[in-house]
Tab-separated table of C-alpha atoms in Angstrom:
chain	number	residue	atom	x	y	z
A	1	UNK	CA	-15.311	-7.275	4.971
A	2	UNK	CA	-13.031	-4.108	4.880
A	3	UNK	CA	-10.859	-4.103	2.079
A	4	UNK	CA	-8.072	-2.032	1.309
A	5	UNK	CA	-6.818	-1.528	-2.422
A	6	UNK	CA	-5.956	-4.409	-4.190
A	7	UNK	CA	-2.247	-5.420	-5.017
A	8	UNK	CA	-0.493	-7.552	-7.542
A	9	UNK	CA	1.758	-10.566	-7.101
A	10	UNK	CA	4.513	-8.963	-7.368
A	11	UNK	CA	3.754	-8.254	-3.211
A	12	UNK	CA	5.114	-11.594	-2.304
A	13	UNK	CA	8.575	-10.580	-1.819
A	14	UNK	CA	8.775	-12.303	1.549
A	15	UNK	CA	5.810	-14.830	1.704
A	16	UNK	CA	3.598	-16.619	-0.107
A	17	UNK	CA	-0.073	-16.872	-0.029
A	18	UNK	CA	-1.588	-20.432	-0.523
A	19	UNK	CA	-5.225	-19.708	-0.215
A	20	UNK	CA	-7.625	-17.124	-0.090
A	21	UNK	CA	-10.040	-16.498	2.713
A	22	UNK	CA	-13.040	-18.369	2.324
A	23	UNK	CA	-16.784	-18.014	3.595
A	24	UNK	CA	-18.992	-19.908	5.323
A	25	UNK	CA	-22.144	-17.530	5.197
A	26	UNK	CA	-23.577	-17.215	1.861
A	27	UNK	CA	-24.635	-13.483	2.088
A	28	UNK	CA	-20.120	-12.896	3.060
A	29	UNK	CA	-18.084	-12.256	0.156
A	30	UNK	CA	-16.082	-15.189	-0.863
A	31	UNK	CA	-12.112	-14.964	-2.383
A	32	UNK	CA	-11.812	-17.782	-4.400
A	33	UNK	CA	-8.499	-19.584	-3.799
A	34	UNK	CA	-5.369	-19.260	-6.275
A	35	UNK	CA	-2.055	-20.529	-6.753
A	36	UNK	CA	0.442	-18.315	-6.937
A	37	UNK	CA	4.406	-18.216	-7.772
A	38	UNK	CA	6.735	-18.086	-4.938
A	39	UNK	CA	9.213	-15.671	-5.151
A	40	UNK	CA	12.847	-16.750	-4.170
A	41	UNK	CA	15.676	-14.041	-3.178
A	42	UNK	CA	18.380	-15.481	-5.138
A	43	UNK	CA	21.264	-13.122	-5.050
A	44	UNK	CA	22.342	-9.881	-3.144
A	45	UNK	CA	24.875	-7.203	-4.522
A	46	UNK	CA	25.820	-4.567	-2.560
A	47	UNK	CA	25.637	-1.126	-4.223
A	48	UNK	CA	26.942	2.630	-3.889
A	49	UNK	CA	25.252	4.676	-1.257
A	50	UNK	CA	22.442	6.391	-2.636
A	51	UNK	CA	21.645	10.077	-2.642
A	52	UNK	CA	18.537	11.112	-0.629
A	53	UNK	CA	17.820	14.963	-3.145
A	54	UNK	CA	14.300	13.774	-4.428
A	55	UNK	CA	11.114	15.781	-3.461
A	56	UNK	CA	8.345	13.360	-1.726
A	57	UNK	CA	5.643	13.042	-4.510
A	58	UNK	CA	2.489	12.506	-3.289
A	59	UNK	CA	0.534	12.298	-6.173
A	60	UNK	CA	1.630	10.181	-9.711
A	61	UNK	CA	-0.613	10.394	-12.626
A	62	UNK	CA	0.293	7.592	-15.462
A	63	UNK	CA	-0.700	8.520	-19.359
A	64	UNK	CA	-1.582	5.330	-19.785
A	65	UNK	CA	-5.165	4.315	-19.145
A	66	UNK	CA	-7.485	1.075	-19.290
A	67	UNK	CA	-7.269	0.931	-23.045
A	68	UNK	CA	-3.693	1.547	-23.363
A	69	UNK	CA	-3.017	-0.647	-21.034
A	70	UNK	CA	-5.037	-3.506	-22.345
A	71	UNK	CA	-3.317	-2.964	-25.339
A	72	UNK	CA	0.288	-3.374	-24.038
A	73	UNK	CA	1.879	-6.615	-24.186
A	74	UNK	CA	2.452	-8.767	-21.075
A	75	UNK	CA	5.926	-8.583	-19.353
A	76	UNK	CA	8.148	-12.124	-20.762
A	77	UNK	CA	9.129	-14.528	-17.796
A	78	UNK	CA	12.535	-12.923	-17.712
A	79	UNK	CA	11.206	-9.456	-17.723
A	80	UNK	CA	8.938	-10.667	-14.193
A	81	UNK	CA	11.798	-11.632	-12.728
A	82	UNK	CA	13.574	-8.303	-13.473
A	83	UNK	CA	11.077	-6.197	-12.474
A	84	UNK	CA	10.446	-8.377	-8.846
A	85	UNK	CA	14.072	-8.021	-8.504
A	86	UNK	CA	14.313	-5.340	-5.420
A	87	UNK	CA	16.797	-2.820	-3.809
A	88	UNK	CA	16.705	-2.873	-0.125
A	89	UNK	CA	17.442	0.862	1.973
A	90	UNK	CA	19.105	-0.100	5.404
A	91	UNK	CA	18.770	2.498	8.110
A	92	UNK	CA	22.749	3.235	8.239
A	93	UNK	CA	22.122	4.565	4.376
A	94	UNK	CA	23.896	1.700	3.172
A	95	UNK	CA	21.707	-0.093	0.205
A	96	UNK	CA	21.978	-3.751	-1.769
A	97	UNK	CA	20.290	-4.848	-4.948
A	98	UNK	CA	18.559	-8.594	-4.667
A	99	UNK	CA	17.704	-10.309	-7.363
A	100	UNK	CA	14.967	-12.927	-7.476
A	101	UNK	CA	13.372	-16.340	-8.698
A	102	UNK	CA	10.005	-17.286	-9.537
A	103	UNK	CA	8.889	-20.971	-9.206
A	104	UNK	CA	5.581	-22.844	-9.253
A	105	UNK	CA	4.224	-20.972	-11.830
A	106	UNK	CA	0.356	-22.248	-12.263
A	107	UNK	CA	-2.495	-21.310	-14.132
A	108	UNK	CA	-4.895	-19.149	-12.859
A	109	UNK	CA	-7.032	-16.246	-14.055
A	110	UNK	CA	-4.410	-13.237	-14.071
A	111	UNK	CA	-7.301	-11.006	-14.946
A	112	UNK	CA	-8.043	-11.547	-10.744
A	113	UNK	CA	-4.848	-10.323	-10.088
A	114	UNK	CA	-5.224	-6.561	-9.526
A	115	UNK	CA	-4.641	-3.406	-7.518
A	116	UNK	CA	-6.242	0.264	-8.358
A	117	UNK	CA	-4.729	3.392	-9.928
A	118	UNK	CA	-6.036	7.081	-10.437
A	119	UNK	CA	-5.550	10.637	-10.011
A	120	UNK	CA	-6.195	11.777	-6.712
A	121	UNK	CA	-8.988	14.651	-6.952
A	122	UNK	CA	-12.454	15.087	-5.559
A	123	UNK	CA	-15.217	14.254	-8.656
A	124	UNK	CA	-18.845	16.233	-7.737
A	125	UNK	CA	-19.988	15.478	-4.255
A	126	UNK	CA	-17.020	14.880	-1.444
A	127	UNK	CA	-18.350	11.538	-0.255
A	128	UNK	CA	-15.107	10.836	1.930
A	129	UNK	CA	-15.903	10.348	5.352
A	130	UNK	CA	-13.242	11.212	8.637
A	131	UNK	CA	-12.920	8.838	10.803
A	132	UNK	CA	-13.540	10.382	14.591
A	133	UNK	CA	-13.311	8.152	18.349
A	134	UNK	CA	-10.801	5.696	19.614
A	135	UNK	CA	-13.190	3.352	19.392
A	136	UNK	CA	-12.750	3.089	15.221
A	137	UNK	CA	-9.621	4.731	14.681
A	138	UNK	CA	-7.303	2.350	17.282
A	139	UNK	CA	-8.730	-0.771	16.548
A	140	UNK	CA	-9.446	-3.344	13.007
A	141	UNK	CA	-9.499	-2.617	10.120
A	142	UNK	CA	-9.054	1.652	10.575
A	143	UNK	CA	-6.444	0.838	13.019
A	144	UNK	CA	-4.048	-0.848	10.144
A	145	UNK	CA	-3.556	2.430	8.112
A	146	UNK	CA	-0.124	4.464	9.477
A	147	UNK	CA	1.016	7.508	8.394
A	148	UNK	CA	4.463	7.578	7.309
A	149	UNK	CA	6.773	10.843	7.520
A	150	UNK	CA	7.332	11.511	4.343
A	151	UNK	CA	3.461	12.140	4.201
A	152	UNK	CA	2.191	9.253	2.946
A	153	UNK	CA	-0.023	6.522	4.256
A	154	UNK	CA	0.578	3.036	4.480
A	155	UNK	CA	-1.054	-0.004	5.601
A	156	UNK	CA	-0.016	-2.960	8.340
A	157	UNK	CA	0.464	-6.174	6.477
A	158	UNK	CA	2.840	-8.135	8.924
A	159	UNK	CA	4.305	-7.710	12.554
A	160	UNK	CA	6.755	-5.394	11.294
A	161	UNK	CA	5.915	-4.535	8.053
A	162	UNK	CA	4.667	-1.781	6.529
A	163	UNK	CA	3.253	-1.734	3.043
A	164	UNK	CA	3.181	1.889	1.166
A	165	UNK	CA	3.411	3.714	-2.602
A	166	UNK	CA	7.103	3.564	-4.144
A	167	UNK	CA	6.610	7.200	-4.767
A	168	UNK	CA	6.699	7.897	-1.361
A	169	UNK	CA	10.124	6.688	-1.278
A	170	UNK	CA	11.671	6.846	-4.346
A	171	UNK	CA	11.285	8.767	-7.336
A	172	UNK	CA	12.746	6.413	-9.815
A	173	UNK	CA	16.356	7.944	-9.774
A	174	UNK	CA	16.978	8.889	-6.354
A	175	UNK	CA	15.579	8.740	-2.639
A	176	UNK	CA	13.211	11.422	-1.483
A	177	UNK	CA	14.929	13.254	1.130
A	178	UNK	CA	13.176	11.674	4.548
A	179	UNK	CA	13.540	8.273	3.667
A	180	UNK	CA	16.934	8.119	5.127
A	181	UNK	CA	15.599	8.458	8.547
A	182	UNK	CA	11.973	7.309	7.668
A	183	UNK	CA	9.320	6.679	10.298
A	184	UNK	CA	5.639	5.323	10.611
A	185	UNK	CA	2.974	7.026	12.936
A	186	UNK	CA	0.546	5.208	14.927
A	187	UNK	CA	-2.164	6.959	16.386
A	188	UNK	CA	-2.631	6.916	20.137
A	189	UNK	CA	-4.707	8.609	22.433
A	190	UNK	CA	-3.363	11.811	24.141
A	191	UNK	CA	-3.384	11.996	28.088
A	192	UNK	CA	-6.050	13.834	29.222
A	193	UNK	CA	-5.397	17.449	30.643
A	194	UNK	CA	-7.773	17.956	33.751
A	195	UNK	CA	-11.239	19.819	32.914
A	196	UNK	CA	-10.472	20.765	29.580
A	197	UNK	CA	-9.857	17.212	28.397
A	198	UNK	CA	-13.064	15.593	30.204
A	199	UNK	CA	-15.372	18.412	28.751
A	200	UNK	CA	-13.912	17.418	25.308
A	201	UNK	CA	-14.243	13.846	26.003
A	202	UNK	CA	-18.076	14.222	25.278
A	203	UNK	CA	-18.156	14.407	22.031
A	204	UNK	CA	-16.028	11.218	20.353
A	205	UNK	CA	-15.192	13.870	17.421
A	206	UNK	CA	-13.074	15.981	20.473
A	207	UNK	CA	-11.214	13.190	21.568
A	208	UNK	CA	-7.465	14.399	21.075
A	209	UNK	CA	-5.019	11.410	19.134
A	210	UNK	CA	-1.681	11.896	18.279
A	211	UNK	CA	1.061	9.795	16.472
A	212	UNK	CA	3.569	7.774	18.037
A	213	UNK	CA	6.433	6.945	15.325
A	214	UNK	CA	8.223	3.936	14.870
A	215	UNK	CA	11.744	4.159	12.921
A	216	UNK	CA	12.216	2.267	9.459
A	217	UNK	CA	15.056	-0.509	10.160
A	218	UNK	CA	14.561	-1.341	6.027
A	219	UNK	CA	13.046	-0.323	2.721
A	220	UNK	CA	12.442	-2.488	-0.260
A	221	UNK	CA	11.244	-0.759	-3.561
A	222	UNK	CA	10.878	-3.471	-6.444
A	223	UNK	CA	13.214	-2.737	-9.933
A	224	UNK	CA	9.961	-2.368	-12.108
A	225	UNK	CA	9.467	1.188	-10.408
A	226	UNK	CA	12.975	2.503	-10.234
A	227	UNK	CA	13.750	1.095	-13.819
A	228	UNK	CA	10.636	2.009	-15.227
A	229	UNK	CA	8.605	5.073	-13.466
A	230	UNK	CA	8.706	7.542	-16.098
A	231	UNK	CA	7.051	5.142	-18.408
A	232	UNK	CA	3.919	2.609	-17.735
A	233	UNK	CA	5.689	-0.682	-16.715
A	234	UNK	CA	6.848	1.794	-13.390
A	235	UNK	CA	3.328	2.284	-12.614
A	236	UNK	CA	2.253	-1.416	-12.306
A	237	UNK	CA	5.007	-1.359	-9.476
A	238	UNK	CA	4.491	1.481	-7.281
A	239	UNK	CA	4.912	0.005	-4.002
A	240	UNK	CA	7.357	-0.182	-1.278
A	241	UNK	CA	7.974	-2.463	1.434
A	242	UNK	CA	9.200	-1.202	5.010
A	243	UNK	CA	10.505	-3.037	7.679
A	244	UNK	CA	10.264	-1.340	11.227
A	245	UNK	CA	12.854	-1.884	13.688
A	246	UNK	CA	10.119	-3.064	16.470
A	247	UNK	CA	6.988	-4.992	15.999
A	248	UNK	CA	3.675	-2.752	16.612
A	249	UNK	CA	2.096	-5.339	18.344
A	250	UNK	CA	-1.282	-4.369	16.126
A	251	UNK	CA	-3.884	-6.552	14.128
A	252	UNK	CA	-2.798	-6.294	10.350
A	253	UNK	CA	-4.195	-6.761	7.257
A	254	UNK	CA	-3.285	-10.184	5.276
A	255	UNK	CA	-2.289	-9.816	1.678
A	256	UNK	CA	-4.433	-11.883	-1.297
A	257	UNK	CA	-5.298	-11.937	-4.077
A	258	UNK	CA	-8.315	-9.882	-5.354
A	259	UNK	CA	-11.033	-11.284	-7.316
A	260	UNK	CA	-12.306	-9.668	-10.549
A	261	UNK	CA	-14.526	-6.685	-10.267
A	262	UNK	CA	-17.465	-9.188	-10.766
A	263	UNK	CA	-16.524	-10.894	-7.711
A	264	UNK	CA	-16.247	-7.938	-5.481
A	265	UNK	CA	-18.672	-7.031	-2.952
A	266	UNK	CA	-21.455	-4.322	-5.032
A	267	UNK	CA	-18.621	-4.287	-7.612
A	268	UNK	CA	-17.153	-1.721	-5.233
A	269	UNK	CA	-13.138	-1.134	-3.322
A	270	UNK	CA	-12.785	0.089	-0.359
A	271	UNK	CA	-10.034	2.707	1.483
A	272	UNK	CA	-8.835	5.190	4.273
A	273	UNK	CA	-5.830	7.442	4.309
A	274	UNK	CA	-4.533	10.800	5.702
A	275	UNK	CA	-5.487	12.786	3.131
A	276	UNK	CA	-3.269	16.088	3.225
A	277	UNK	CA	-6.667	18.353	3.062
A	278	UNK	CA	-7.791	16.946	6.598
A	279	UNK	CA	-4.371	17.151	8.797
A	280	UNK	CA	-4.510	14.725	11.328
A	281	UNK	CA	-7.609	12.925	10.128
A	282	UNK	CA	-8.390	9.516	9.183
A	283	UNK	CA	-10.562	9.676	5.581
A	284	UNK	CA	-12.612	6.364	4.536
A	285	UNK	CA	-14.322	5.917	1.102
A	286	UNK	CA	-15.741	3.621	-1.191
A	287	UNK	CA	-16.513	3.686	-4.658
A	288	UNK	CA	-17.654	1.214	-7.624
A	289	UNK	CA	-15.021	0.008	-9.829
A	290	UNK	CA	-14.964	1.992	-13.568
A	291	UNK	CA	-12.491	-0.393	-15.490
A	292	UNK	CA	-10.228	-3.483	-15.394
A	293	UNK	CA	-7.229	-5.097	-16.830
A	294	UNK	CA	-5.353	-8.195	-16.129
A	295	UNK	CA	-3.482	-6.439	-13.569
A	296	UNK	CA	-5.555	-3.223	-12.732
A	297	UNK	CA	-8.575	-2.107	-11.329
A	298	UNK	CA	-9.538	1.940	-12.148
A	299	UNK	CA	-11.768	3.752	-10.079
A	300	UNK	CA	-12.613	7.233	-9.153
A	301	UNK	CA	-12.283	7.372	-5.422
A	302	UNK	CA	-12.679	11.011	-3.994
A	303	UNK	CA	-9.368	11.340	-2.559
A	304	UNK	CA	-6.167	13.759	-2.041
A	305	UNK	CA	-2.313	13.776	-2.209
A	306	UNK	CA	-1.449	11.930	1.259
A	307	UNK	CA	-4.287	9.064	1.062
């Protein structure tokens, strides 16, 4: 099973998931089933227009690590609620603040509930691998990571829905400076170009793609990150949520909830991106899982800015 790096609760702004996917081969990895809260949009203010002077960071690097973190106290039920609270970005520049409810609170084991976080750098060997041939890169699971145009990557989790890094967006006080007119590349094949494009047609690592953009109708960045990105709640909540004005018509990935690193397949997470050091290139990797908390998992992916 591909899977792409793992997210928190907090990512069921607009659905809920009521069961994990579950295996009917022994030798498949198996997601045990939770309950989870639903989370209720409860009341919508409409705000100033924002100002769009940030510079796109690519790259956030928290001070906190698995120790600290394990150290911290968890967030009250009132502090949840604050933090899931989101401001939506319309298209027209025009922005609301929604706040939120959380019901059906059960137990389950929170330490399951996690997503990764590191530096982006290469450690020793490169062991990233590009992704070459329209036979991996347009169809599932490659085919679900987009490249956004603030130069970011993001990942298809819905028929119009885009998940991505709230640093890509936002910088905590203001909106970078392409997300008022953000977009969301798709690759696609280019049209061949008489003799030159059958010789290169060969060789699958010649085969010409381009990106065909979609425009961003919304964006929703969750109240932990712009409240708190200078300090370690922010980083539990880097993540934005776009909405594109037409549906992709593309497989997507569907969001659950990851098990423990004990549970995971070779202990090991799995990811592609456009890393900024290979323009135009799709970049897969893999690596074993270092660390955990109830909320994080730490590894040490090679990666760059841009993945």
């Amino acid at each position: 099973m591909f899977t792409m790096l793992g997210l928190p609760t907090v990512l069921l702004l607009l659905w809920t998931v009521n069961s994990a996917i579950s295996s009917r081969a022994h030798w498949k990895p198996t997601w045990p089933a939770y309950k989870v809260p639903v989370i209720v949009p409860q009341l919508t203010i409409n705000l100033d227009k924002p100002q769009f002077d940030a510079e796109a960071k690519l790259e956030v690097v928290s001070p906190c690590g698995p120790s600290c973190h394990k150290r911290s106290p968890l967030p009250t039920y009132e502090e949840v609620k604050d933090y899931l609270s989101y401001e939506t970005l319309y298209s027209n520049g025009s922005r609301t603040e929604t706040e939120v409810g959380i019901y059906i609170i059960t137990g389950s084991n929170s330490r399951a509930q996690s997503r990764s976080r590191t530096k982006r750098q290469i450690y020793g060997y490169d062991t990233r691998f590009s992704i070459f041939g329209k036979d991996f890169l347009l169809n599932y699971p490659f085919s679900t990571s987009v490249k956004l145009s603030t130069g970011c990557t993001g990942t298809l989790v819905a028929e119009k829905h885009v998940l991505t890094a709230a640093h890509c967006i936002h910088d905590g006080k203001s909106y970078v400076k392409g997300a008022k007119k953000l977009r969301v590349g798709f690759l696609r094949p280019k049209p061949k170009d008489g003799s030159k494009a059958a010789n290169a047609s060969s060789s699958p690592e010649h085969e010409k793609m381009k990106f065909q953009w979609i425009r961003v109708k919304r964006t929703h960045v969750p109240k932990g990150w712009i409240k708190g990105n200078a300090n370690d709640i922010g980083m539990d909540y880097d993540y934005a949520l776009l909405e594109l004005k037409k549906p992709h018509k593309q497989k997507f990935m569907k969001i659950g909830v990851s098990p423990s690193s004990r549970q995971l397949p070779g202990g090991r997470i799995h990811f592609s991106g456009y890393d900024n050091d290979r323009p135009g290139n799709l970049v897969y990797r893999f690596c074993d899982v270092k660390d955990e908390t109830y909320d994080l998992l730490y590894q040490q992916c090679d990666a760059q800015p841009g993945g």
